[in-house]
């Protein structure tokens, strides 16, 4: 893959023209949406815009979002976050729409294994059925291939097997075929793991830490032990909300800027991805009253962490001509930690971007970037994409993802505006 390394000037001075005007034009039907799938229009009357300032608000927006707690799709925090974003875009002079979509989400509502009156945490594999069998514990040798199950009698029993060598699904299918009422998979490390079953099996499958699992295996080998496996799982229907913002009357943007505003459970999602969400808002504020503002749409995507649901729904609901009318989709994800900002994507876009060097550098390259994010469904629909990220960092998806560097947010905003100007010149 050819890689071009270009330096982007971030010292570009942006002239922001005064005060945002009033926009009271209603957005009744957008050509984005197919007739079967119309959005819920949140409020056709945008709030009175407040004066636009060239001072960055990205850090303040980020802190507001982070203070709400983990922004998990389908939870009340997302209602709060979506209201905040709508209000912020309206104050900057944009109209907003809420695009809703639904998907089914697997939930472990507390799964465990009870042995001799002691209950141990045993997370269900994603996709496991919900069931509560009681039976003898039987250790299955090796990796749990069909031949391994043939060496033991697991009919009506709860089978225990080591992780590794073959897929979880294969172990589980072999266990079910041998008549086991449940399967416990013991981790190869001392802690536990979060696994994906990856197919349908009619018995419950849970994970156990290597520490607890191996000690249990030892006990089972010297005595007969009864256990209850409680896989407490459910499929929940989640309603996601994408927040779409654009200047009134702009029905066919040339560029679509996106960032997901949901986070994983237990993480405040500062870098992943309040950072991209705040940069998007900041770009919106800075270009609101410039000609650029009339050529773009901003979309804060929901449901990214559960599998890019928001961006997939957007692409699905879009009219084909809306997508072909886009010159590009620019996605911002994890842009507040790490010095090096990279924009990776379609040659159709990267080849248009070149500028003089400066001390604040960004790297533009053609090809796929690491990390999966909301640009992917657009790329799959043949929309040229650019993925802006500063890459992996130690606090990724952890409770410690609680702060970012203001300078890096502001630098990303300036690079984004600079790139947009080059793409639209
Ligand atoms: N923000 C990440 C993507 C990412 C990871 C960007 C590392 C830059 C560096 C995103 O929210 C995420 O977690 N994506 C998942 C896949 C997604 C389909 C759930 C991933 O990359 O594993
Ligand atoms: Zn993530």
PDB file of C-alpha atoms and ligand atoms in Angstrom, residues 260 262 264 271-273 304-308 333-334 370-373 387 389-393 396-397, ligand 1:
ATOM      1  CA  UNK A 260     -19.348   8.189  17.871  1.00  0.00           C
ATOM      2  CA  UNK A 262     -21.360   6.298  22.950  1.00  0.00           C
ATOM      3  CA  UNK A 264     -18.314   1.046  26.541  1.00  0.00           C
ATOM      4  CA  UNK A 271     -10.719   9.690  24.545  1.00  0.00           C
ATOM      5  CA  UNK A 272     -13.049   6.971  23.167  1.00  0.00           C
ATOM      6  CA  UNK A 273     -14.864   8.978  22.023  1.00  0.00           C
ATOM      7  CA  UNK A 304     -20.647   2.163  17.770  1.00  0.00           C
ATOM      8  CA  UNK A 305     -19.287   0.138  20.640  1.00  0.00           C
ATOM      9  CA  UNK A 306     -21.901  -2.578  20.103  1.00  0.00           C
ATOM     10  CA  UNK A 307     -20.815  -3.040  16.490  1.00  0.00           C
ATOM     11  CA  UNK A 308     -21.023   0.191  14.442  1.00  0.00           C
ATOM     12  CA  UNK A 333     -12.220   8.534  16.913  1.00  0.00           C
ATOM     13  CA  UNK A 334      -9.711   8.734  19.779  1.00  0.00           C
ATOM     14  CA  UNK A 370      -5.989   0.051  12.835  1.00  0.00           C
ATOM     15  CA  UNK A 371      -9.149   0.034  14.932  1.00  0.00           C
ATOM     16  CA  UNK A 372     -12.609  -0.428  13.619  1.00  0.00           C
ATOM     17  CA  UNK A 373     -14.923   2.570  13.638  1.00  0.00           C
ATOM     18  CA  UNK A 387     -10.229   8.127   9.585  1.00  0.00           C
ATOM     19  CA  UNK A 389      -7.168   8.956  15.115  1.00  0.00           C
ATOM     20  CA  UNK A 390      -4.208   9.178  17.459  1.00  0.00           C
ATOM     21  CA  UNK A 391      -4.366   5.418  17.885  1.00  0.00           C
ATOM     22  CA  UNK A 392      -4.319   2.928  20.716  1.00  0.00           C
ATOM     23  CA  UNK A 393      -3.461   4.033  24.250  1.00  0.00           C
ATOM     24  CA  UNK A 396      -8.555   2.305  25.988  1.00  0.00           C
ATOM     25  CA  UNK A 397     -11.952   0.914  27.123  1.00  0.00           C
TER      26      UNK A 397
HETATM   27  N1  LIG B   1     -12.376   3.871  19.172  1.00  0.00           N
HETATM   28  C1  LIG B   1     -12.364   2.470  18.880  1.00  0.00           C
HETATM   29  C2  LIG B   1     -11.591   2.178  17.602  1.00  0.00           C
HETATM   30  C3  LIG B   1     -10.109   2.431  17.763  1.00  0.00           C
HETATM   31  C4  LIG B   1      -9.356   1.546  18.504  1.00  0.00           C
HETATM   32  C5  LIG B   1      -9.516   3.544  17.210  1.00  0.00           C
HETATM   33  C6  LIG B   1      -8.004   1.770  18.664  1.00  0.00           C
HETATM   34  C7  LIG B   1      -8.148   3.767  17.358  1.00  0.00           C
HETATM   35  C8  LIG B   1      -7.398   2.876  18.095  1.00  0.00           C
HETATM   36  C9  LIG B   1     -13.792   1.942  18.754  1.00  0.00           C
HETATM   37  O1  LIG B   1     -14.674   2.572  19.639  1.00  0.00           O
HETATM   38  C10 LIG B   1     -13.770   0.476  19.106  1.00  0.00           C
HETATM   39  O2  LIG B   1     -13.600   0.143  20.234  1.00  0.00           O
HETATM   40  N2  LIG B   1     -13.910  -0.365  18.055  1.00  0.00           N
HETATM   41  C11 LIG B   1     -13.851  -1.790  18.224  1.00  0.00           C
HETATM   42  C12 LIG B   1     -14.684  -2.480  17.181  1.00  0.00           C
HETATM   43  C13 LIG B   1     -16.149  -2.097  17.163  1.00  0.00           C
HETATM   44  C14 LIG B   1     -16.833  -2.693  15.969  1.00  0.00           C
HETATM   45  C15 LIG B   1     -16.836  -2.500  18.445  1.00  0.00           C
HETATM   46  C16 LIG B   1     -12.399  -2.253  18.018  1.00  0.00           C
HETATM   47  O3  LIG B   1     -11.608  -1.557  17.360  1.00  0.00           O
HETATM   48  O4  LIG B   1     -12.082  -3.328  18.525  1.00  0.00           O
END
